XYZ file of C-alpha atoms in Angstrom:
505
model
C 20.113 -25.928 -14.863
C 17.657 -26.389 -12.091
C 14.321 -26.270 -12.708
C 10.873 -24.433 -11.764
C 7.454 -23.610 -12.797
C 7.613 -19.898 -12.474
C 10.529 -17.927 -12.498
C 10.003 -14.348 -11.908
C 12.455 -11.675 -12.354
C 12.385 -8.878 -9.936
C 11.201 -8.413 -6.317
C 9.739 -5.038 -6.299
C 5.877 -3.487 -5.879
C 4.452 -6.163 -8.510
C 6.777 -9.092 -7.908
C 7.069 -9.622 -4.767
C 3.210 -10.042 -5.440
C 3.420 -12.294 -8.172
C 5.525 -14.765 -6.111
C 3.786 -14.988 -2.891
C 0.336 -15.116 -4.615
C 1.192 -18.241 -7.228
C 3.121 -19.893 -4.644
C -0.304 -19.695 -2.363
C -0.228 -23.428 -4.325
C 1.582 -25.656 -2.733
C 2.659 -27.836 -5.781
C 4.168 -24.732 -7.461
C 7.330 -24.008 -7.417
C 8.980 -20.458 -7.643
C 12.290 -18.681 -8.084
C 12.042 -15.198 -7.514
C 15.425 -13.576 -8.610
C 15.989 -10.248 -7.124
C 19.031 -8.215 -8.676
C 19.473 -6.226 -4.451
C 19.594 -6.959 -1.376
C 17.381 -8.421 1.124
C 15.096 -5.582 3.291
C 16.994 -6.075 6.639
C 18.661 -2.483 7.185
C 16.688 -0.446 9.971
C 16.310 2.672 7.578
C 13.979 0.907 4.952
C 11.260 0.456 8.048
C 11.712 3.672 9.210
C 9.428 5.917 7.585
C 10.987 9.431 8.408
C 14.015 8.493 7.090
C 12.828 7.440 3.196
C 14.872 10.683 2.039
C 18.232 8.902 2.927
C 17.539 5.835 0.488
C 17.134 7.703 -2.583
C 20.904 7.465 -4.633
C 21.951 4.937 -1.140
C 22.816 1.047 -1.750
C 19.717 0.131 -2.188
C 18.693 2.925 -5.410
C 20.492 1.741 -8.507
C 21.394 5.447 -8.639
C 20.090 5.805 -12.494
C 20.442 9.448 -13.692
C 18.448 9.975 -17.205
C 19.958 11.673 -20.534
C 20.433 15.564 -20.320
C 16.757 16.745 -21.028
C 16.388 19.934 -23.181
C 13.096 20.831 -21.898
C 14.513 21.106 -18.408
C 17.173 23.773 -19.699
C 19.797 20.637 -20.213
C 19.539 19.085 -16.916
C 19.624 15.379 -16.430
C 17.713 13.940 -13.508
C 17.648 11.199 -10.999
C 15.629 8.075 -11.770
C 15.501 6.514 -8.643
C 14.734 2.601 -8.532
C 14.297 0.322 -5.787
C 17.151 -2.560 -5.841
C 15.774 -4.520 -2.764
C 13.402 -7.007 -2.120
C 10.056 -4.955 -2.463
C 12.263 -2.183 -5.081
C 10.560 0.919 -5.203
C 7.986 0.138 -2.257
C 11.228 -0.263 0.003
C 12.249 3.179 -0.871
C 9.313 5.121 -1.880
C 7.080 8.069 -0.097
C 4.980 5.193 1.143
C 2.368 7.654 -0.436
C -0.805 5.106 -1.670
C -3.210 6.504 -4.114
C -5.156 4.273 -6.982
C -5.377 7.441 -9.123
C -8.687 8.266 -11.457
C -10.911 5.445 -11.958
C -11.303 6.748 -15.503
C -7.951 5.850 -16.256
C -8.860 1.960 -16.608
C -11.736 2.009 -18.160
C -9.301 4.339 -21.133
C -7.062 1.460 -21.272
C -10.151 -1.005 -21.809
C -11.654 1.561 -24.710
C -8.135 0.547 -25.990
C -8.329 -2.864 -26.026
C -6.784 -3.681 -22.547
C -10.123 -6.390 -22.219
C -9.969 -6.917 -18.273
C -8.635 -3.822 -17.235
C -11.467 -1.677 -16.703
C -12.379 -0.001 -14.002
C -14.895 -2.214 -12.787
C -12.653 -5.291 -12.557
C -8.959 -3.337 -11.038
C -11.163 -1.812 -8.246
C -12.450 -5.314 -7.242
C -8.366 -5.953 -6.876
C -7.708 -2.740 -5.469
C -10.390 -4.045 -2.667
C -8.877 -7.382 -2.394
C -4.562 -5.596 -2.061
C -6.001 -3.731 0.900
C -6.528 -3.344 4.960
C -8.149 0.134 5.057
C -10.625 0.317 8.229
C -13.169 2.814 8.361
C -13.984 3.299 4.897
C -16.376 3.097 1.812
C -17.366 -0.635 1.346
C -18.389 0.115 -2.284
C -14.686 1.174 -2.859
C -12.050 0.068 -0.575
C -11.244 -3.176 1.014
C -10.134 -5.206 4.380
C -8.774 -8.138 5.479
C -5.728 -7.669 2.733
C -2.287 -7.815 2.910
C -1.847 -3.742 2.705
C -2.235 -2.602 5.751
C -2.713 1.416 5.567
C -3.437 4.209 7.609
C -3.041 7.991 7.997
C -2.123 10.368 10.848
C -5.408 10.238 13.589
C -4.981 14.356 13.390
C -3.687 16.017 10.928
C -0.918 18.313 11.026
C -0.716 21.841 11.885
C 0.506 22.900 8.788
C -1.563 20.233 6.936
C -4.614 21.463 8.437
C -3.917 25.408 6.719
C -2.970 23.767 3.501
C -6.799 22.123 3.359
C -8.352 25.633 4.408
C -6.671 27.173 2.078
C -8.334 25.048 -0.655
C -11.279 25.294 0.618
C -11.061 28.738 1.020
C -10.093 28.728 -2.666
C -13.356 26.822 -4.005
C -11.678 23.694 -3.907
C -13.928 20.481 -2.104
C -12.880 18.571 0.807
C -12.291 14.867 -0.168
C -11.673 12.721 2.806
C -10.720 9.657 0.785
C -8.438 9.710 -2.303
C -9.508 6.388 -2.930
C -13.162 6.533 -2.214
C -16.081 7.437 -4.759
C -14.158 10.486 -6.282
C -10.195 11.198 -6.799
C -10.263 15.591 -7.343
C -10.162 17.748 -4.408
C -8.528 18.833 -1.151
C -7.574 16.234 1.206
C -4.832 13.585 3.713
C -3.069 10.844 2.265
C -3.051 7.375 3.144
C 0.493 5.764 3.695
C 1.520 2.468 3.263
C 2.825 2.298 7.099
C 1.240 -0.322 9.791
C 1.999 0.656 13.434
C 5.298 2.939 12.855
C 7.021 0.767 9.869
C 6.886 0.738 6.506
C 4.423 -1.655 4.579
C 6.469 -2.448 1.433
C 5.308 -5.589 -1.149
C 8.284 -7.129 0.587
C 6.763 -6.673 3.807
C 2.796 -7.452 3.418
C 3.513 -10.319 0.623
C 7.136 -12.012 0.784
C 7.603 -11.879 4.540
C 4.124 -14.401 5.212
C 5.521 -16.851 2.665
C 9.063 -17.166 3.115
C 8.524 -20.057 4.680
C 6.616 -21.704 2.227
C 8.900 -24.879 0.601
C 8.047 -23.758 -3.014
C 9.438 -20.455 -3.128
C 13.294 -19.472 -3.762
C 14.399 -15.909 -2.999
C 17.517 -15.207 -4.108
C 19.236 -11.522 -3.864
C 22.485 -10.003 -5.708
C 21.428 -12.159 -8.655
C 20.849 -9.739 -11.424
C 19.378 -11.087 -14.517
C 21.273 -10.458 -17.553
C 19.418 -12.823 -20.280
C 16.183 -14.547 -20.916
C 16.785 -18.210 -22.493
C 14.559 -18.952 -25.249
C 14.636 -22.511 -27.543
C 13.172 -21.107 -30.940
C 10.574 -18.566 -29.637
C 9.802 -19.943 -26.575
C 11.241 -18.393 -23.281
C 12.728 -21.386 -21.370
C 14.706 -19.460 -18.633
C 17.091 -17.333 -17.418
C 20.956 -16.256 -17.026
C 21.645 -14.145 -13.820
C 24.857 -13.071 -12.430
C 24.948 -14.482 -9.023
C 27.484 -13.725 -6.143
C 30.938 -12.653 -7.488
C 29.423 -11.964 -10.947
C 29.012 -15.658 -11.785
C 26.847 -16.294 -14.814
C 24.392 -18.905 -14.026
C 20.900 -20.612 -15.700
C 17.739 -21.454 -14.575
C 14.985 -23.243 -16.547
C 11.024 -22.238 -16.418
C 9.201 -25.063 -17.206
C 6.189 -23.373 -17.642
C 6.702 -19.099 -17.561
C 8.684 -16.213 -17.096
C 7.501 -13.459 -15.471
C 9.630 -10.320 -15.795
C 8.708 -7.618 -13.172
C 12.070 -5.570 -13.345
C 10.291 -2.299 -13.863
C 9.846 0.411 -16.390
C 13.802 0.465 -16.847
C 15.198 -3.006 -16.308
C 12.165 -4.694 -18.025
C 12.596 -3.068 -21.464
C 16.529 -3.308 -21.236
C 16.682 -7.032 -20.077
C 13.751 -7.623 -23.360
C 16.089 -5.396 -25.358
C 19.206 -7.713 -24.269
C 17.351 -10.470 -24.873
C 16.674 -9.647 -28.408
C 13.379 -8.486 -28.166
C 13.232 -4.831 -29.308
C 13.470 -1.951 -32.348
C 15.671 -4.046 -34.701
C 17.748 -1.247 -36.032
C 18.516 -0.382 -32.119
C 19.351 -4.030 -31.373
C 21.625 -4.260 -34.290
C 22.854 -0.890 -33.580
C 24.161 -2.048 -29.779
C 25.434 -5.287 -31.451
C 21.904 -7.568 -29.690
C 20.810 -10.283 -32.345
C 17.669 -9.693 -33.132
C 15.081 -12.281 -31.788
C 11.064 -10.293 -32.105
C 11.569 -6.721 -33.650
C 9.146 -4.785 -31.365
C 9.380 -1.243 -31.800
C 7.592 -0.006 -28.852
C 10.372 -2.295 -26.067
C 11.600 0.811 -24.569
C 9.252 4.054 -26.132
C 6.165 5.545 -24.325
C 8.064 6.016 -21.082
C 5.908 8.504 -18.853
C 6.592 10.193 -15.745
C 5.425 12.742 -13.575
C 7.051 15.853 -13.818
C 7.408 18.631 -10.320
C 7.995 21.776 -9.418
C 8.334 23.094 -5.729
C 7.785 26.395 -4.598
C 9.594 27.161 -1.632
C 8.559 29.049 1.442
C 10.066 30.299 4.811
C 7.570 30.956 8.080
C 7.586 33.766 10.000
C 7.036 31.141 12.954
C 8.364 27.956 14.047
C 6.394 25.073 12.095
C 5.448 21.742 14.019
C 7.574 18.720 13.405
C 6.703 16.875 10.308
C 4.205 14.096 9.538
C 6.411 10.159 9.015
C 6.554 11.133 5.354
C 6.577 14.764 4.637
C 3.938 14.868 2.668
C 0.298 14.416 4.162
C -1.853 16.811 2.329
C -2.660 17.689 -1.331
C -5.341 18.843 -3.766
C -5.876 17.227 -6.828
C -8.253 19.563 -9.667
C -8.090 20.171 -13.393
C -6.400 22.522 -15.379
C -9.621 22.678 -17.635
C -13.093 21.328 -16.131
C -13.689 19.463 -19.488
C -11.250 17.097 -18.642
C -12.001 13.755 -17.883
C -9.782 13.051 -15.223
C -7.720 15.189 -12.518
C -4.296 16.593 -14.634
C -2.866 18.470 -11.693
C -1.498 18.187 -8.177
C -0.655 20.373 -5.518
C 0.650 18.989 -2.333
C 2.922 20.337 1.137
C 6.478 18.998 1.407
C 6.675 19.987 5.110
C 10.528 20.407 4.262
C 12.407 22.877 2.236
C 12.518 20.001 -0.888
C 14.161 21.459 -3.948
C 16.589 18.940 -6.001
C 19.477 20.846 -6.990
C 19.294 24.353 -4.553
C 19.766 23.273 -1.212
C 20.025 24.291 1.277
C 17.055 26.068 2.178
C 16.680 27.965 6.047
C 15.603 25.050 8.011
C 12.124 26.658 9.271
C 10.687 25.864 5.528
C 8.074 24.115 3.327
C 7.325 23.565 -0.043
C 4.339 23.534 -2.062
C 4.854 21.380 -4.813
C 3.136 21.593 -8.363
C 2.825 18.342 -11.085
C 1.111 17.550 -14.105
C -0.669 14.214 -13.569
C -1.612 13.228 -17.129
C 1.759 14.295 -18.859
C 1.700 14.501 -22.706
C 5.389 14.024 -22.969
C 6.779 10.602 -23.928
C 10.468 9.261 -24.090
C 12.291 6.125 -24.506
C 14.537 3.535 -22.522
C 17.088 2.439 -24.676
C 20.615 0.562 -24.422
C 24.061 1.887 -24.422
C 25.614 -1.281 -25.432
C 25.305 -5.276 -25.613
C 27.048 -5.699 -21.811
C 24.195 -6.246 -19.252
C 26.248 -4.009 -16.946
C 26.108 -1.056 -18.984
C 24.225 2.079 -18.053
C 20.722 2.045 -19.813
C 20.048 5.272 -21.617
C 16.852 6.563 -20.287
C 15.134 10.057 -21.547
C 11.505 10.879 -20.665
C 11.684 13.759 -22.957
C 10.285 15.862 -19.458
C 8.644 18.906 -21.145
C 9.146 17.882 -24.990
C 5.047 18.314 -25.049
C 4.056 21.863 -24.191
C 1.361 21.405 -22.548
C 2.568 19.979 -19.618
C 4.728 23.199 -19.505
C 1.599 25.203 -19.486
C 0.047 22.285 -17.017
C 2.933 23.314 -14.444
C 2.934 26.799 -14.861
C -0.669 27.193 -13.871
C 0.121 24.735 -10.849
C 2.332 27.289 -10.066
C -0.423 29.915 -10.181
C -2.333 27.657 -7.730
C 0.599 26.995 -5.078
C 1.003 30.764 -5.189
C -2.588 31.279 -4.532
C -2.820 28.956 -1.864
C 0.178 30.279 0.032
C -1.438 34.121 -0.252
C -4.641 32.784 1.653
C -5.898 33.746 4.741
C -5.191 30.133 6.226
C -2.061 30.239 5.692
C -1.208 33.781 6.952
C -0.676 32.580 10.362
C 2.324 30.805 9.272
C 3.782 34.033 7.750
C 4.981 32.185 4.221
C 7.905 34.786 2.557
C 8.567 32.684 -1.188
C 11.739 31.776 -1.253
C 11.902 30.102 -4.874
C 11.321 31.280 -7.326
C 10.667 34.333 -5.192
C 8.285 37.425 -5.664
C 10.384 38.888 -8.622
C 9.229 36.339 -11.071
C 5.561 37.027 -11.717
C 4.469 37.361 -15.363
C 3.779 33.775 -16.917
C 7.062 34.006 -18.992
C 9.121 34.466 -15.941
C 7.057 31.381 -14.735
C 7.973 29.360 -17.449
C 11.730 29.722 -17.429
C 11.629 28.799 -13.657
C 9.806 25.951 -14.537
C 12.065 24.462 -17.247
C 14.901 25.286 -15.115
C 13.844 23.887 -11.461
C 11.255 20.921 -12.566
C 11.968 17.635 -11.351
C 10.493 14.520 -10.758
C 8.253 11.856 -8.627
C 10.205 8.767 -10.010
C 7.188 7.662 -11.404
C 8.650 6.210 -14.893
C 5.913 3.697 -16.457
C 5.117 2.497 -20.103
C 8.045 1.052 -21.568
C 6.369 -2.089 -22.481
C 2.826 -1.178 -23.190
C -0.230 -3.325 -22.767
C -2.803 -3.775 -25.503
C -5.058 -4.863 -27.784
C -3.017 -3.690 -31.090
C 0.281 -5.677 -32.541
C 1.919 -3.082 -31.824
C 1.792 -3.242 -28.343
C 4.767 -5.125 -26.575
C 2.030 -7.144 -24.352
C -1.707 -8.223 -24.934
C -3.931 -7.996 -22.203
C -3.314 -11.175 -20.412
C 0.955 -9.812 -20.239
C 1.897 -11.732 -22.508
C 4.988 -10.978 -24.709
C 4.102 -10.505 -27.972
C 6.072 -12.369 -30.817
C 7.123 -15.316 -28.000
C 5.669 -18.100 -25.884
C 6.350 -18.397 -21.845
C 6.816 -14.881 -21.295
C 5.249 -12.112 -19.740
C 5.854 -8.785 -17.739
C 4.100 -7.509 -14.801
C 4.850 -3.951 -13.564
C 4.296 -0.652 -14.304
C 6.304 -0.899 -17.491
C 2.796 -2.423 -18.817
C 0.435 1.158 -18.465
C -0.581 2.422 -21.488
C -0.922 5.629 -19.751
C 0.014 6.568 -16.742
C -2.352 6.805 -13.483
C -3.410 10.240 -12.443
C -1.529 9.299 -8.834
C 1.456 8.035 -7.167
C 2.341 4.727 -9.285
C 2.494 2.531 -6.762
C -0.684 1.778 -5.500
C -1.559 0.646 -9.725
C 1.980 -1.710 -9.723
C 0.301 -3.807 -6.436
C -3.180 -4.221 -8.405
C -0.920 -4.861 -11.380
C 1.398 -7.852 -10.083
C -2.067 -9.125 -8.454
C -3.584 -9.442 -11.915
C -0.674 -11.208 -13.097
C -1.193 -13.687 -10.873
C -4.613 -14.043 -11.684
C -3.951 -14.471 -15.258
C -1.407 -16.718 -14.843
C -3.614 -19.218 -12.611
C -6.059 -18.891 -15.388
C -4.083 -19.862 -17.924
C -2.659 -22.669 -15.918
């Protein structure tokens, strides 16, 4: 088996991060095993055309359990399997989410990850020019930016918040997260800005870190209860080893890393022995509190033609609350300028869609494995709608899209609703077409929750509980999931990592 000092499995948002920052030292050396392909194909850098890599080569095409609270429907879980995973594929949407949120997983015994102490890493990911010193950053590797004008069409959707008591917020990521306002995108002059991009391509070069693609872990190693290494299947499915001499670092993502723990023996015992896994750690929680962000678009046809859409589709949105007791923003309305809808296309071309989600989701669900082969199918179920009040959540953000589409900003525009059309009014009606046409932001996060408790599959420094040498750095680790697009959190979370792990060096 060769040796290293660091292996880390996976090459997506957090580690890509993980491997450029530890191998910043030149006397560390790194094998970062990625189970895709490199980033080379012209599509990934092209961000108008992020629609055609969701279920392409470089998605690993998951589709979840049938889910009864979407009327029976499976759905789509897309993943990223390329170097930078999900950031390769994503909406290149970037968005920290509610402050708030940290300091709740500090109050639960996530020491280190209060708000205080991510934002001074959110500072440090990013280039953002032109903004609040207190909050955002520059000279990072994350270059961002946003259209110089907004769009048409973008432009009505913020007057029509306003217009509905909603505040103008011209930064997201500034001092407060609710309100009306234009996202930033992880794009640098025309091309995408994936992990892959900003952190791998600088050190490629560097003598002490191995990339290596198409080699899909299968198996962590362990001598006793220490985590020693790794079996991957390289090119034409051969198994092979390689030896951490002083961590593992899994950062497969909230699918992947619970099923290659669960394959490993880590996991619910009763599942393990269920599959036919010998049980190394029984950990209960490998694979439960999976969390996503659930959607529902409302779709509209103009009257006139609409102006060509932003890179991404999506440029404006309005985050508020559902109740203004809450703590932190629990809903989002933003404008697809596309028909969007997963399963009713096609739409008349001259469309949009105003698109509702619940941003603190009550629901929970589980990753879990449909046998002992590393090439089966995990069985993944986020339970979308199991908790009613994200039902209710949805329902009135389909009260607000409505609202906003009946303003006087957009009546230029001449919106005529398309789905679920002007028949379905009373809040019944509402939440049948919810259950039935709700989909999601690929957002899954959870599966191997941080914190202070025993319970908890890592302590606050992400390390696996119940073993030595391991740890796991992605968004599988939230307690809770961010009030935001995830992606933004699984940078400042594979930057952490690498923190901690220099620490502890």
């Amino acid at each position: 088996m060769s040796d290293y000092d660091y292996i880390v499995v996976g090459a997506g948002s957090a580690g890509a991060v993980v491997a450029a920052r530890l191998t910043e030292a030149p006397d560390v050396r790194v094998l970062l095993l990625e189970a895709g392909k490199d980033d080379a194909a012209a599509q990934i850098h092209d961000p108008t055309a992020w629609f055609t890599l969701i279920g392409g080569e470089h998605d690993w095409g998951y589709t979840t359990v049938p889910q009864p609270g979407l009327a029976g429907h499976p759905q789509s879980a897309a993943r990223g399997k390329v170097l930078g995973g999900s950031s390769s594929i994503n909406v290149m949407t970037y968005v920290r989410g509610h402050l708030g949120t940290f300091d709740a997983w500090a109050a639960d015994g996530c020491t280190g990850w209060d708000a205080a102490a991510v934002l001074e890493t959110f500072r440090a990911i990013e280039h953002a020019e032109g903004r609040d010193p207190r909050f955002r950053g520059t000279g990072g590797p994350l270059r961002l930016s946003r259209a110089e004008t907004p769009n048409p069409l973008s432009t009505a959707f913020l007057d029509a918040a306003k217009e509905l008591g909603h505040p103008y917020n011209d930064d997201f990521n500034g001092a407060e997260s609710d309100g009306a306002g234009r996202h930033e995108w992880t794009i640098h002059e025309g091309r995408r800005q994936s992990t892959a991009v900003a952190y791998l391509d600088p050190a490629m070069d560097r003598p002490n870190l191995t990339v290596r693609t198409e080699a899909r872990a299968q198996r962590l190693l362990f001598e006793g209860n220490r985590c020693v290494g790794v079996e991957y299947a390289g090119s034409g499915g051969v198994a092979r080893r390689v030896r951490a001499v002083r961590e593992v670092i899994v950062c497969a993502g909230s699918v992947d890393s619970p099923k290659l723990l669960m394959l490993s023996g880590i996991g619910p015992a009763d599942h393990l022995r269920e599959v036919g896994v010998p049980v190394l750690v029984d950990a209960s929680e490998v694979g439960a509190n999976l969390q996503d962000h659930p959607l529902v678009g409302l779709v509209h046809e103009a009257g006139v033609p609409l102006p060509p859409p932003p890179p991404t589709t999506a440029e404006a949105a309005l985050f508020t609350r559902t109740d203004p007791g809450l703590s932190h923003p629990d809903l989002e309305v933003f404008l697809f300028h596309i028909p969007f809808h997963p399963r009713l296309l096609p739409f008349p071309p001259n469309s949009f869609t105003l698109t509702a989600a619940a941003m603190r989701p009550h629901s929970r669900g589980t990753v879990r494995l449909s046998g002992a082969d590393p090439e089966d199918r995990p069985l993944i179920d986020p339970g979308y709608l199991s908790d009613g009040r994200d039902l209710a959540t949805l329902v009135q953000g389909v009260e607000l899209a409505r609202s906003l589409a009946a303003t006087d900003a957009f009546e230029a525009w001449q919106p005529r609703e398309l789905l679920p059309g002007p028949g379905v009014s009373d809040r019944d009606g509402l939440a049948d077409f919810v259950r039935e046409n709700t989909g999601t932001y690929f957002h899954h996060v959870g599966t191997c929750r941080m914190g202070g408790d025993e319970q908890s599959v890592v302590d606050p420094r992400l390390c696996v509980r119940g073993v030595e040498g391991l740890r796991i750095a992605d968004g599988s680790i939230m307690p809770s999931i961010v009030s935001a697009n995830t992606n933004a959190a699984c940078v400042m979370i594979g930057e952490m990592a690498a923190e901690l792990i220099r620490a502890d060096a």
